mmCIF file with all atom_site columns, C-alpha atoms in Angstrom:
data_model
loop_
_atom_site.group_PDB
_atom_site.id
_atom_site.type_symbol
_atom_site.label_atom_id
_atom_site.label_alt_id
_atom_site.label_comp_id
_atom_site.label_asym_id
_atom_site.label_entity_id
_atom_site.label_seq_id
_atom_site.pdbx_PDB_ins_code
_atom_site.Cartn_x
_atom_site.Cartn_y
_atom_site.Cartn_z
_atom_site.occupancy
_atom_site.B_iso_or_equiv
_atom_site.pdbx_formal_charge
_atom_site.auth_seq_id
_atom_site.auth_comp_id
_atom_site.auth_asym_id
_atom_site.auth_atom_id
_atom_site.pdbx_PDB_model_num
ATOM 1   C CA . GLN A 1 1   ? 118.051 99.608  108.810 1.00 79.00 ? 1   GLN A CA 1
ATOM 2   C CA . LYS A 1 2   ? 118.473 102.736 110.920 1.00 86.00 ? 2   LYS A CA 1
ATOM 3   C CA . GLU A 1 3   ? 120.764 105.541 109.749 1.00 93.00 ? 3   GLU A CA 1
ATOM 4   C CA . VAL A 1 4   ? 122.603 105.461 113.077 1.00 96.00 ? 4   VAL A CA 1
ATOM 5   C CA . GLU A 1 5   ? 123.225 102.281 115.062 1.00 96.00 ? 5   GLU A CA 1
ATOM 6   C CA . GLN A 1 6   ? 124.265 102.236 118.703 1.00 96.00 ? 6   GLN A CA 1
ATOM 7   C CA . ASP A 1 7   ? 124.485 99.322  121.126 1.00 89.00 ? 7   ASP A CA 1
ATOM 8   C CA . PRO A 1 8   ? 121.941 100.066 123.877 1.00 86.00 ? 8   PRO A CA 1
ATOM 9   C CA . GLY A 1 9   ? 123.902 98.175  126.539 1.00 88.00 ? 9   GLY A CA 1
ATOM 10  C CA . PRO A 1 10  ? 123.509 98.353  129.457 1.00 93.00 ? 10  PRO A CA 1
ATOM 11  C CA . LEU A 1 11  ? 127.201 98.794  130.200 1.00 95.00 ? 11  LEU A CA 1
ATOM 12  C CA . SER A 1 12  ? 128.498 98.535  133.770 1.00 97.00 ? 12  SER A CA 1
ATOM 13  C CA . VAL A 1 13  ? 132.134 99.218  134.700 1.00 97.00 ? 13  VAL A CA 1
ATOM 14  C CA . PRO A 1 14  ? 134.058 99.913  137.910 1.00 97.00 ? 14  PRO A CA 1
ATOM 15  C CA . GLU A 1 15  ? 135.080 103.426 138.878 1.00 97.00 ? 15  GLU A CA 1
ATOM 16  C CA . GLY A 1 16  ? 138.328 104.496 137.251 1.00 97.00 ? 16  GLY A CA 1
ATOM 17  C CA . ALA A 1 17  ? 137.909 102.266 134.190 1.00 97.00 ? 17  ALA A CA 1
ATOM 18  C CA . ILE A 1 18  ? 138.208 103.494 130.617 1.00 97.00 ? 18  ILE A CA 1
ATOM 19  C CA . VAL A 1 19  ? 134.858 103.416 128.857 1.00 97.00 ? 19  VAL A CA 1
ATOM 20  C CA . SER A 1 20  ? 134.458 103.038 125.097 1.00 97.00 ? 20  SER A CA 1
ATOM 21  C CA . LEU A 1 21  ? 131.147 103.880 123.420 1.00 97.00 ? 21  LEU A CA 1
ATOM 22  C CA . ASN A 1 22  ? 130.574 103.467 119.694 1.00 97.00 ? 22  ASN A CA 1
ATOM 23  C CA . CYS A 1 23  ? 128.176 104.189 116.866 1.00 97.00 ? 23  CYS A CA 1
ATOM 24  C CA . THR A 1 24  ? 128.046 103.329 113.198 1.00 97.00 ? 24  THR A CA 1
ATOM 25  C CA . TYR A 1 25  ? 126.155 105.184 110.516 1.00 97.00 ? 25  TYR A CA 1
ATOM 26  C CA . SER A 1 26  ? 125.146 104.701 106.919 1.00 95.00 ? 26  SER A CA 1
ATOM 27  C CA . ASN A 1 27  ? 124.629 108.220 105.521 1.00 93.00 ? 27  ASN A CA 1
ATOM 28  C CA . SER A 1 28  ? 127.912 109.587 104.164 1.00 92.00 ? 28  SER A CA 1
ATOM 29  C CA . ALA A 1 29  ? 126.357 113.078 103.924 1.00 90.00 ? 29  ALA A CA 1
ATOM 30  C CA . PHE A 1 30  ? 126.514 113.604 107.681 1.00 92.00 ? 30  PHE A CA 1
ATOM 31  C CA . GLN A 1 31  ? 128.807 116.553 108.495 1.00 89.00 ? 31  GLN A CA 1
ATOM 32  C CA . TYR A 1 32  ? 128.706 116.851 112.283 1.00 92.00 ? 32  TYR A CA 1
ATOM 33  C CA . PHE A 1 33  ? 129.108 114.130 114.869 1.00 95.00 ? 33  PHE A CA 1
ATOM 34  C CA . MET A 1 34  ? 128.029 114.659 118.446 1.00 96.00 ? 34  MET A CA 1
ATOM 35  C CA . TRP A 1 35  ? 127.864 112.928 121.788 1.00 98.00 ? 35  TRP A CA 1
ATOM 36  C CA . TYR A 1 36  ? 125.141 113.803 124.250 1.00 98.00 ? 36  TYR A CA 1
ATOM 37  C CA . ARG A 1 37  ? 124.721 112.748 127.850 1.00 98.00 ? 37  ARG A CA 1
ATOM 38  C CA . GLN A 1 38  ? 121.228 112.269 129.223 1.00 97.00 ? 38  GLN A CA 1
ATOM 39  C CA . TYR A 1 39  ? 120.447 111.795 132.885 1.00 96.00 ? 39  TYR A CA 1
ATOM 40  C CA . SER A 1 40  ? 117.182 110.189 133.911 1.00 94.00 ? 40  SER A CA 1
ATOM 41  C CA . ARG A 1 41  ? 114.179 112.457 133.297 1.00 92.00 ? 41  ARG A CA 1
ATOM 42  C CA . LYS A 1 42  ? 116.388 115.204 131.839 1.00 95.00 ? 42  LYS A CA 1
ATOM 43  C CA . GLY A 1 43  ? 116.988 116.491 128.334 1.00 96.00 ? 43  GLY A CA 1
ATOM 44  C CA . PRO A 1 44  ? 120.145 115.567 126.379 1.00 97.00 ? 44  PRO A CA 1
ATOM 45  C CA . GLU A 1 45  ? 123.217 117.685 127.156 1.00 97.00 ? 45  GLU A CA 1
ATOM 46  C CA . LEU A 1 46  ? 125.945 118.159 124.557 1.00 96.00 ? 46  LEU A CA 1
ATOM 47  C CA . LEU A 1 47  ? 129.313 116.714 125.561 1.00 96.00 ? 47  LEU A CA 1
ATOM 48  C CA . MET A 1 48  ? 131.348 117.105 122.387 1.00 93.00 ? 48  MET A CA 1
ATOM 49  C CA . TYR A 1 49  ? 131.037 117.580 118.656 1.00 92.00 ? 49  TYR A CA 1
ATOM 50  C CA . THR A 1 50  ? 133.427 117.053 115.775 1.00 92.00 ? 50  THR A CA 1
ATOM 51  C CA . TYR A 1 51  ? 133.293 118.119 112.158 1.00 86.00 ? 51  TYR A CA 1
ATOM 52  C CA . SER A 1 52  ? 136.006 116.071 110.489 1.00 80.00 ? 52  SER A CA 1
ATOM 53  C CA . SER A 1 53  ? 137.675 112.738 110.923 1.00 85.00 ? 53  SER A CA 1
ATOM 54  C CA . GLY A 1 54  ? 140.189 112.457 113.746 1.00 88.00 ? 54  GLY A CA 1
ATOM 55  C CA . ASN A 1 55  ? 140.297 112.918 117.492 1.00 91.00 ? 55  ASN A CA 1
ATOM 56  C CA . LYS A 1 56  ? 139.024 115.667 119.745 1.00 94.00 ? 56  LYS A CA 1
ATOM 57  C CA . GLU A 1 57  ? 139.808 115.761 123.435 1.00 96.00 ? 57  GLU A CA 1
ATOM 58  C CA . ASP A 1 58  ? 138.081 117.607 126.284 1.00 95.00 ? 58  ASP A CA 1
ATOM 59  C CA . GLY A 1 59  ? 139.263 116.723 129.750 1.00 96.00 ? 59  GLY A CA 1
ATOM 60  C CA . ARG A 1 60  ? 138.508 113.068 130.420 1.00 97.00 ? 60  ARG A CA 1
ATOM 61  C CA . PHE A 1 61  ? 136.538 112.723 127.184 1.00 97.00 ? 61  PHE A CA 1
ATOM 62  C CA . THR A 1 62  ? 137.889 111.912 123.715 1.00 97.00 ? 62  THR A CA 1
ATOM 63  C CA . ALA A 1 63  ? 135.755 111.724 120.593 1.00 97.00 ? 63  ALA A CA 1
ATOM 64  C CA . GLN A 1 64  ? 136.936 109.928 117.469 1.00 96.00 ? 64  GLN A CA 1
ATOM 65  C CA . VAL A 1 65  ? 135.441 110.038 113.996 1.00 96.00 ? 65  VAL A CA 1
ATOM 66  C CA . ASP A 1 66  ? 136.415 107.697 111.162 1.00 95.00 ? 66  ASP A CA 1
ATOM 67  C CA . LYS A 1 67  ? 134.441 108.780 108.125 1.00 93.00 ? 67  LYS A CA 1
ATOM 68  C CA . SER A 1 68  ? 135.956 106.111 105.896 1.00 93.00 ? 68  SER A CA 1
ATOM 69  C CA . SER A 1 69  ? 134.511 103.406 108.155 1.00 94.00 ? 69  SER A CA 1
ATOM 70  C CA . LYS A 1 70  ? 131.424 105.438 109.148 1.00 95.00 ? 70  LYS A CA 1
ATOM 71  C CA . TYR A 1 71  ? 132.290 104.820 112.777 1.00 95.00 ? 71  TYR A CA 1
ATOM 72  C CA . ILE A 1 72  ? 132.472 107.170 115.762 1.00 97.00 ? 72  ILE A CA 1
ATOM 73  C CA . SER A 1 73  ? 133.616 106.585 119.325 1.00 97.00 ? 73  SER A CA 1
ATOM 74  C CA . LEU A 1 74  ? 133.609 108.281 122.695 1.00 98.00 ? 74  LEU A CA 1
ATOM 75  C CA . PHE A 1 75  ? 136.208 107.384 125.304 1.00 98.00 ? 75  PHE A CA 1
ATOM 76  C CA . ILE A 1 76  ? 135.853 108.287 128.957 1.00 98.00 ? 76  ILE A CA 1
ATOM 77  C CA . ARG A 1 77  ? 139.006 108.080 131.065 1.00 98.00 ? 77  ARG A CA 1
ATOM 78  C CA . ASP A 1 78  ? 139.086 107.744 134.838 1.00 97.00 ? 78  ASP A CA 1
ATOM 79  C CA . SER A 1 79  ? 135.345 107.143 134.876 1.00 97.00 ? 79  SER A CA 1
ATOM 80  C CA . GLN A 1 80  ? 133.385 108.475 137.852 1.00 97.00 ? 80  GLN A CA 1
ATOM 81  C CA . PRO A 1 81  ? 130.021 107.440 139.352 1.00 97.00 ? 81  PRO A CA 1
ATOM 82  C CA . SER A 1 82  ? 128.693 110.830 138.216 1.00 96.00 ? 82  SER A CA 1
ATOM 83  C CA . ASP A 1 83  ? 129.314 109.705 134.608 1.00 97.00 ? 83  ASP A CA 1
ATOM 84  C CA . SER A 1 84  ? 126.475 107.191 135.022 1.00 97.00 ? 84  SER A CA 1
ATOM 85  C CA . ALA A 1 85  ? 123.901 108.201 132.411 1.00 97.00 ? 85  ALA A CA 1
ATOM 86  C CA . THR A 1 86  ? 122.652 107.349 128.934 1.00 97.00 ? 86  THR A CA 1
ATOM 87  C CA . TYR A 1 87  ? 125.045 108.404 126.185 1.00 98.00 ? 87  TYR A CA 1
ATOM 88  C CA . LEU A 1 88  ? 123.569 109.288 122.814 1.00 98.00 ? 88  LEU A CA 1
ATOM 89  C CA . CYS A 1 89  ? 125.501 109.685 119.602 1.00 98.00 ? 89  CYS A CA 1
ATOM 90  C CA . ALA A 1 90  ? 123.976 112.075 117.082 1.00 97.00 ? 90  ALA A CA 1
ATOM 91  C CA . MET A 1 91  ? 124.776 113.189 113.565 1.00 95.00 ? 91  MET A CA 1
ATOM 92  C CA . SER A 1 92  ? 123.571 115.931 111.324 1.00 92.00 ? 92  SER A CA 1
ATOM 93  C CA . ARG A 1 93  ? 123.916 117.835 108.113 1.00 83.00 ? 93  ARG A CA 1
ATOM 94  C CA . VAL A 1 94  ? 122.610 121.259 107.282 1.00 80.00 ? 94  VAL A CA 1
ATOM 95  C CA . ILE A 1 95  ? 119.659 121.319 104.885 1.00 78.00 ? 95  ILE A CA 1
ATOM 96  C CA . GLN A 1 96  ? 117.987 124.663 104.136 1.00 74.00 ? 96  GLN A CA 1
ATOM 97  C CA . GLY A 1 97  ? 119.285 126.093 107.377 1.00 74.00 ? 97  GLY A CA 1
ATOM 98  C CA . ALA A 1 98  ? 118.050 123.244 109.526 1.00 80.00 ? 98  ALA A CA 1
ATOM 99  C CA . GLN A 1 99  ? 120.416 121.020 111.462 1.00 87.00 ? 99  GLN A CA 1
ATOM 100 C CA . LYS A 1 100 ? 118.230 117.997 112.079 1.00 91.00 ? 100 LYS A CA 1
ATOM 101 C CA . LEU A 1 101 ? 119.861 115.637 114.527 1.00 95.00 ? 101 LEU A CA 1
ATOM 102 C CA . VAL A 1 102 ? 119.713 111.891 113.909 1.00 96.00 ? 102 VAL A CA 1
ATOM 103 C CA . PHE A 1 103 ? 120.318 110.026 117.147 1.00 98.00 ? 103 PHE A CA 1
ATOM 104 C CA . GLY A 1 104 ? 121.444 106.550 117.996 1.00 97.00 ? 104 GLY A CA 1
ATOM 105 C CA . GLN A 1 105 ? 119.430 104.471 120.425 1.00 96.00 ? 105 GLN A CA 1
ATOM 106 C CA . GLY A 1 106 ? 121.612 105.483 123.388 1.00 97.00 ? 106 GLY A CA 1
ATOM 107 C CA . THR A 1 107 ? 123.862 103.384 125.628 1.00 97.00 ? 107 THR A CA 1
ATOM 108 C CA . ARG A 1 108 ? 123.005 103.189 129.317 1.00 96.00 ? 108 ARG A CA 1
ATOM 109 C CA . LEU A 1 109 ? 126.239 103.385 131.318 1.00 97.00 ? 109 LEU A CA 1
ATOM 110 C CA . THR A 1 110 ? 126.694 102.671 135.028 1.00 97.00 ? 110 THR A CA 1
ATOM 111 C CA . ILE A 1 111 ? 129.955 103.408 136.862 1.00 97.00 ? 111 ILE A CA 1
ATOM 112 C CA . ASN A 1 112 ? 130.171 101.373 140.056 1.00 96.00 ? 112 ASN A CA 1
ATOM 113 C CA . PRO A 1 113 ? 132.015 102.908 143.050 1.00 95.00 ? 113 PRO A CA 1
ATOM 114 C CA . GLY B 2 1   ? 120.646 132.359 132.353 1.00 58.00 ? 1   GLY B CA 1
ATOM 115 C CA . ALA B 2 2   ? 117.448 130.389 131.958 1.00 85.00 ? 2   ALA B CA 1
ATOM 116 C CA . GLY B 2 3   ? 117.490 127.354 129.730 1.00 94.00 ? 3   GLY B CA 1
ATOM 117 C CA . VAL B 2 4   ? 114.763 125.876 127.572 1.00 97.00 ? 4   VAL B CA 1
ATOM 118 C CA . SER B 2 5   ? 111.639 125.216 129.607 1.00 97.00 ? 5   SER B CA 1
ATOM 119 C CA . GLN B 2 6   ? 108.763 122.890 128.773 1.00 98.00 ? 6   GLN B CA 1
ATOM 120 C CA . THR B 2 7   ? 105.330 122.587 130.308 1.00 97.00 ? 7   THR B CA 1
ATOM 121 C CA . PRO B 2 8   ? 103.749 120.495 131.585 1.00 98.00 ? 8   PRO B CA 1
ATOM 122 C CA . SER B 2 9   ? 106.513 118.167 132.741 1.00 97.00 ? 9   SER B CA 1
ATOM 123 C CA . ASN B 2 10  ? 104.038 115.290 132.738 1.00 98.00 ? 10  ASN B CA 1
ATOM 124 C CA . LYS B 2 11  ? 100.738 114.874 130.938 1.00 98.00 ? 11  LYS B CA 1
ATOM 125 C CA . VAL B 2 12  ? 98.376  111.925 131.281 1.00 98.00 ? 12  VAL B CA 1
ATOM 126 C CA . THR B 2 13  ? 95.433  111.807 128.905 1.00 98.00 ? 13  THR B CA 1
ATOM 127 C CA . GLU B 2 14  ? 92.921  109.377 127.539 1.00 97.00 ? 14  GLU B CA 1
ATOM 128 C CA . LYS B 2 15  ? 92.894  107.944 124.056 1.00 97.00 ? 15  LYS B CA 1
ATOM 129 C CA . GLY B 2 16  ? 91.106  110.270 121.658 1.00 97.00 ? 16  GLY B CA 1
ATOM 130 C CA . LYS B 2 17  ? 91.744  113.469 123.618 1.00 98.00 ? 17  LYS B CA 1
ATOM 131 C CA . TYR B 2 18  ? 93.517  116.619 122.436 1.00 98.00 ? 18  TYR B CA 1
ATOM 132 C CA . VAL B 2 19  ? 96.738  117.806 124.086 1.00 98.00 ? 19  VAL B CA 1
ATOM 133 C CA . GLU B 2 20  ? 98.991  120.837 123.851 1.00 98.00 ? 20  GLU B CA 1
ATOM 134 C CA . LEU B 2 21  ? 102.638 120.843 124.857 1.00 98.00 ? 21  LEU B CA 1
ATOM 135 C CA . ARG B 2 22  ? 104.471 124.120 125.365 1.00 98.00 ? 22  ARG B CA 1
ATOM 136 C CA . CYS B 2 23  ? 108.109 125.080 124.799 1.00 98.00 ? 23  CYS B CA 1
ATOM 137 C CA . ASP B 2 24  ? 109.806 128.291 125.954 1.00 98.00 ? 24  ASP B CA 1
ATOM 138 C CA . PRO B 2 25  ? 113.162 128.575 124.151 1.00 97.00 ? 25  PRO B CA 1
ATOM 139 C CA . ILE B 2 26  ? 116.216 130.436 125.356 1.00 96.00 ? 26  ILE B CA 1
ATOM 140 C CA . SER B 2 27  ? 115.655 134.153 124.883 1.00 93.00 ? 27  SER B CA 1
ATOM 141 C CA . GLY B 2 28  ? 116.910 135.358 121.503 1.00 89.00 ? 28  GLY B CA 1
ATOM 142 C CA . HIS B 2 29  ? 117.186 131.905 119.955 1.00 92.00 ? 29  HIS B CA 1
ATOM 143 C CA . THR B 2 30  ? 115.671 131.966 116.486 1.00 90.00 ? 30  THR B CA 1
ATOM 144 C CA . ALA B 2 31  ? 115.700 128.254 115.684 1.00 92.00 ? 31  ALA B CA 1
ATOM 145 C CA . LEU B 2 32  ? 113.438 125.814 117.518 1.00 96.00 ? 32  LEU B CA 1
ATOM 146 C CA . TYR B 2 33  ? 113.182 122.040 117.131 1.00 97.00 ? 33  TYR B CA 1
ATOM 147 C CA . TRP B 2 34  ? 110.765 119.425 118.441 1.00 98.00 ? 34  TRP B CA 1
ATOM 148 C CA . TYR B 2 35  ? 111.858 115.811 118.931 1.00 98.00 ? 35  TYR B CA 1
ATOM 149 C CA . ARG B 2 36  ? 110.069 112.743 120.265 1.00 98.00 ? 36  ARG B CA 1
ATOM 150 C CA . GLN B 2 37  ? 111.828 110.147 122.404 1.00 98.00 ? 37  GLN B CA 1
ATOM 151 C CA . SER B 2 38  ? 110.136 106.792 122.895 1.00 97.00 ? 38  SER B CA 1
ATOM 152 C CA . LEU B 2 39  ? 111.147 104.563 125.784 1.00 94.00 ? 39  LEU B CA 1
ATOM 153 C CA . GLY B 2 40  ? 114.615 103.122 125.281 1.00 92.00 ? 40  GLY B CA 1
ATOM 154 C CA . GLN B 2 41  ? 115.173 105.020 122.043 1.00 95.00 ? 41  GLN B CA 1
ATOM 155 C CA . GLY B 2 42  ? 117.019 108.117 120.963 1.00 97.00 ? 42  GLY B CA 1
ATOM 156 C CA . PRO B 2 43  ? 115.115 111.300 120.123 1.00 98.00 ? 43  PRO B CA 1
ATOM 157 C CA . GLU B 2 44  ? 113.559 111.534 116.656 1.00 97.00 ? 44  GLU B CA 1
ATOM 158 C CA . PHE B 2 45  ? 113.118 114.802 114.764 1.00 96.00 ? 45  PHE B CA 1
ATOM 159 C CA . LEU B 2 46  ? 109.583 116.127 114.358 1.00 97.00 ? 46  LEU B CA 1
ATOM 160 C CA . ILE B 2 47  ? 109.643 119.749 113.183 1.00 96.00 ? 47  ILE B CA 1
ATOM 161 C CA . TYR B 2 48  ? 111.935 122.766 112.841 1.00 94.00 ? 48  TYR B CA 1
ATOM 162 C CA . PHE B 2 49  ? 111.044 126.464 113.100 1.00 93.00 ? 49  PHE B CA 1
ATOM 163 C CA . GLN B 2 50  ? 113.156 129.371 111.927 1.00 89.00 ? 50  GLN B CA 1
ATOM 164 C CA . GLY B 2 51  ? 111.418 132.384 113.402 1.00 86.00 ? 51  GLY B CA 1
ATOM 165 C CA . THR B 2 52  ? 107.664 132.031 113.096 1.00 88.00 ? 52  THR B CA 1
ATOM 166 C CA . GLY B 2 53  ? 107.514 129.628 110.175 1.00 86.00 ? 53  GLY B CA 1
ATOM 167 C CA . ALA B 2 54  ? 107.782 125.861 110.154 1.00 85.00 ? 54  ALA B CA 1
ATOM 168 C CA . ALA B 2 55  ? 110.732 125.445 107.804 1.00 84.00 ? 55  ALA B CA 1
ATOM 169 C CA . ASP B 2 56  ? 110.725 121.635 107.957 1.00 90.00 ? 56  ASP B CA 1
ATOM 170 C CA . ASP B 2 57  ? 107.872 119.494 109.277 1.00 92.00 ? 57  ASP B CA 1
ATOM 171 C CA . SER B 2 58  ? 108.967 116.283 107.592 1.00 92.00 ? 58  SER B CA 1
ATOM 172 C CA . GLY B 2 59  ? 109.233 114.403 110.888 1.00 94.00 ? 59  GLY B CA 1
ATOM 173 C CA . LEU B 2 60  ? 105.611 114.835 111.966 1.00 97.00 ? 60  LEU B CA 1
ATOM 174 C CA . PRO B 2 61  ? 104.185 111.298 111.880 1.00 96.00 ? 61  PRO B CA 1
ATOM 175 C CA . ASN B 2 62  ? 100.718 112.220 110.548 1.00 96.00 ? 62  ASN B CA 1
ATOM 176 C CA . ASP B 2 63  ? 98.200  115.033 110.335 1.00 96.00 ? 63  ASP B CA 1
ATOM 177 C CA . ARG B 2 64  ? 97.122  114.615 113.956 1.00 98.00 ? 64  ARG B CA 1
ATOM 178 C CA . PHE B 2 65  ? 100.318 116.454 114.883 1.00 98.00 ? 65  PHE B CA 1
ATOM 179 C CA . PHE B 2 66  ? 100.675 120.189 114.417 1.00 96.00 ? 66  PHE B CA 1
ATOM 180 C CA . ALA B 2 67  ? 102.964 122.849 115.862 1.00 97.00 ? 67  ALA B CA 1
ATOM 181 C CA . VAL B 2 68  ? 102.916 126.635 115.907 1.00 96.00 ? 68  VAL B CA 1
ATOM 182 C CA . ARG B 2 69  ? 105.252 129.427 116.888 1.00 95.00 ? 69  ARG B CA 1
ATOM 183 C CA . PRO B 2 70  ? 103.178 132.568 116.239 1.00 93.00 ? 70  PRO B CA 1
ATOM 184 C CA . GLU B 2 71  ? 105.549 135.212 117.607 1.00 92.00 ? 71  GLU B CA 1
ATOM 185 C CA . GLY B 2 72  ? 108.850 133.516 116.946 1.00 89.00 ? 72  GLY B CA 1
ATOM 186 C CA . SER B 2 73  ? 109.438 132.593 120.570 1.00 94.00 ? 73  SER B CA 1
ATOM 187 C CA . VAL B 2 74  ? 107.143 130.177 122.429 1.00 97.00 ? 74  VAL B CA 1
ATOM 188 C CA . SER B 2 75  ? 106.049 127.103 120.496 1.00 97.00 ? 75  SER B CA 1
ATOM 189 C CA . THR B 2 76  ? 103.135 124.758 121.043 1.00 98.00 ? 76  THR B CA 1
ATOM 190 C CA . LEU B 2 77  ? 102.966 121.177 119.814 1.00 98.00 ? 77  LEU B CA 1
ATOM 191 C CA . LYS B 2 78  ? 99.380  120.054 119.352 1.00 98.00 ? 78  LYS B CA 1
ATOM 192 C CA . ILE B 2 79  ? 98.224  116.460 119.107 1.00 98.00 ? 79  ILE B CA 1
ATOM 193 C CA . GLN B 2 80  ? 94.644  115.633 118.126 1.00 98.00 ? 80  GLN B CA 1
ATOM 194 C CA . ARG B 2 81  ? 92.834  112.348 118.782 1.00 98.00 ? 81  ARG B CA 1
ATOM 195 C CA . THR B 2 82  ? 95.707  110.977 120.808 1.00 98.00 ? 82  THR B CA 1
ATOM 196 C CA . GLU B 2 83  ? 96.609  107.303 120.489 1.00 98.00 ? 83  GLU B CA 1
ATOM 197 C CA . ARG B 2 84  ? 98.468  105.026 122.902 1.00 97.00 ? 84  ARG B CA 1
ATOM 198 C CA . GLY B 2 85  ? 101.386 104.974 120.462 1.00 97.00 ? 85  GLY B CA 1
ATOM 199 C CA . ASP B 2 86  ? 101.836 108.719 120.989 1.00 98.00 ? 86  ASP B CA 1
ATOM 200 C CA . SER B 2 87  ? 103.098 108.039 124.520 1.00 98.00 ? 87  SER B CA 1
ATOM 201 C CA . ALA B 2 88  ? 106.672 109.335 124.674 1.00 98.00 ? 88  ALA B CA 1
ATOM 202 C CA . VAL B 2 89  ? 108.823 112.188 125.937 1.00 98.00 ? 89  VAL B CA 1
ATOM 203 C CA . TYR B 2 90  ? 108.496 115.245 123.718 1.00 98.00 ? 90  TYR B CA 1
ATOM 204 C CA . LEU B 2 91  ? 111.681 117.303 123.697 1.00 98.00 ? 91  LEU B CA 1
ATOM 205 C CA . CYS B 2 92  ? 112.167 120.866 122.544 1.00 98.00 ? 92  CYS B CA 1
ATOM 206 C CA . ALA B 2 93  ? 115.528 122.384 121.596 1.00 98.00 ? 93  ALA B CA 1
ATOM 207 C CA . SER B 2 94  ? 116.577 125.869 120.546 1.00 96.00 ? 94  SER B CA 1
ATOM 208 C CA . SER B 2 95  ? 119.589 127.308 118.732 1.00 92.00 ? 95  SER B CA 1
ATOM 209 C CA . PRO B 2 96  ? 120.895 130.875 118.743 1.00 86.00 ? 96  PRO B CA 1
ATOM 210 C CA . ARG B 2 97  ? 120.888 131.678 115.031 1.00 71.00 ? 97  ARG B CA 1
ATOM 211 C CA . ARG B 2 98  ? 120.094 130.429 111.591 1.00 57.00 ? 98  ARG B CA 1
ATOM 212 C CA . LEU B 2 99  ? 122.952 128.716 109.785 1.00 55.00 ? 99  LEU B CA 1
ATOM 213 C CA . ALA B 2 100 ? 123.877 130.473 106.576 1.00 60.00 ? 100 ALA B CA 1
ATOM 214 C CA . GLY B 2 101 ? 125.693 127.502 105.089 1.00 58.00 ? 101 GLY B CA 1
ATOM 215 C CA . GLY B 2 102 ? 127.060 124.094 105.855 1.00 50.00 ? 102 GLY B CA 1
ATOM 216 C CA . SER B 2 103 ? 130.315 125.069 107.476 1.00 54.00 ? 103 SER B CA 1
ATOM 217 C CA . SER B 2 104 ? 129.505 126.212 111.029 1.00 63.00 ? 104 SER B CA 1
ATOM 218 C CA . TYR B 2 105 ? 128.108 124.188 113.868 1.00 74.00 ? 105 TYR B CA 1
ATOM 219 C CA . ASN B 2 106 ? 125.164 125.465 115.861 1.00 82.00 ? 106 ASN B CA 1
ATOM 220 C CA . GLU B 2 107 ? 124.475 123.814 119.205 1.00 89.00 ? 107 GLU B CA 1
ATOM 221 C CA . GLN B 2 108 ? 120.953 122.822 120.115 1.00 94.00 ? 108 GLN B CA 1
ATOM 222 C CA . PHE B 2 109 ? 120.024 123.287 123.757 1.00 96.00 ? 109 PHE B CA 1
ATOM 223 C CA . PHE B 2 110 ? 117.415 120.840 124.990 1.00 98.00 ? 110 PHE B CA 1
ATOM 224 C CA . GLY B 2 111 ? 114.655 121.296 127.508 1.00 98.00 ? 111 GLY B CA 1
ATOM 225 C CA . PRO B 2 112 ? 113.751 118.618 130.072 1.00 97.00 ? 112 PRO B CA 1
ATOM 226 C CA . GLY B 2 113 ? 110.871 117.339 127.969 1.00 98.00 ? 113 GLY B CA 1
ATOM 227 C CA . THR B 2 114 ? 107.193 116.634 128.518 1.00 98.00 ? 114 THR B CA 1
ATOM 228 C CA . ARG B 2 115 ? 106.367 113.033 129.351 1.00 98.00 ? 115 ARG B CA 1
ATOM 229 C CA . LEU B 2 116 ? 103.075 112.218 127.611 1.00 98.00 ? 116 LEU B CA 1
ATOM 230 C CA . THR B 2 117 ? 101.133 109.127 128.615 1.00 98.00 ? 117 THR B CA 1
ATOM 231 C CA . VAL B 2 118 ? 98.040  108.155 126.642 1.00 98.00 ? 118 VAL B CA 1
ATOM 232 C CA . LEU B 2 119 ? 95.857  105.649 128.470 1.00 96.00 ? 119 LEU B CA 1
#
């Protein structure tokens, strides 16, 4: 079983819809929880990170972390065609100065105009 | 400013050959990470450098893989006797400073990757 599980999709929704992306994890030692966006043939780009349980909002994006359930979510409001990409959840803890990221499989999202 | 750059962007080689993949981190970043992303998967950690030394190489799959960072800036990932299973996108990321403890987040900035195809 992988440390981080993410439904690979694909997920296709109409423009303007609310998108919900989710990951579960098994390692309770993870300290940081991140969402990355990756466009085709590009490197991952950080969208948001959280340190504790709860919600964090940035514009149209909201990240939620529930450590008791080992479950994280990303919500995208008023989705736009430019949001079409692969979304990767990632988690980490600091060990001897290193912050090794453990990624989910990624969810491919398409926003249809 | 300039981001993380990786060369070549694409590399096609034959089984059994040796390849080198280069990463130029953001200027001044002391931490450097290599990840490997197979098709349809998320990136997987390979190795971490703090300065010139490989502080954690626990993700390297076997001894055919080796990485160096001799002057604490540019890093090279080296793969000997390549196999078809090595085909993947190799990503490099850099961070601005070494974390002193477990309480502060340090963003990793990713390059575009090198797409390696082993025929």
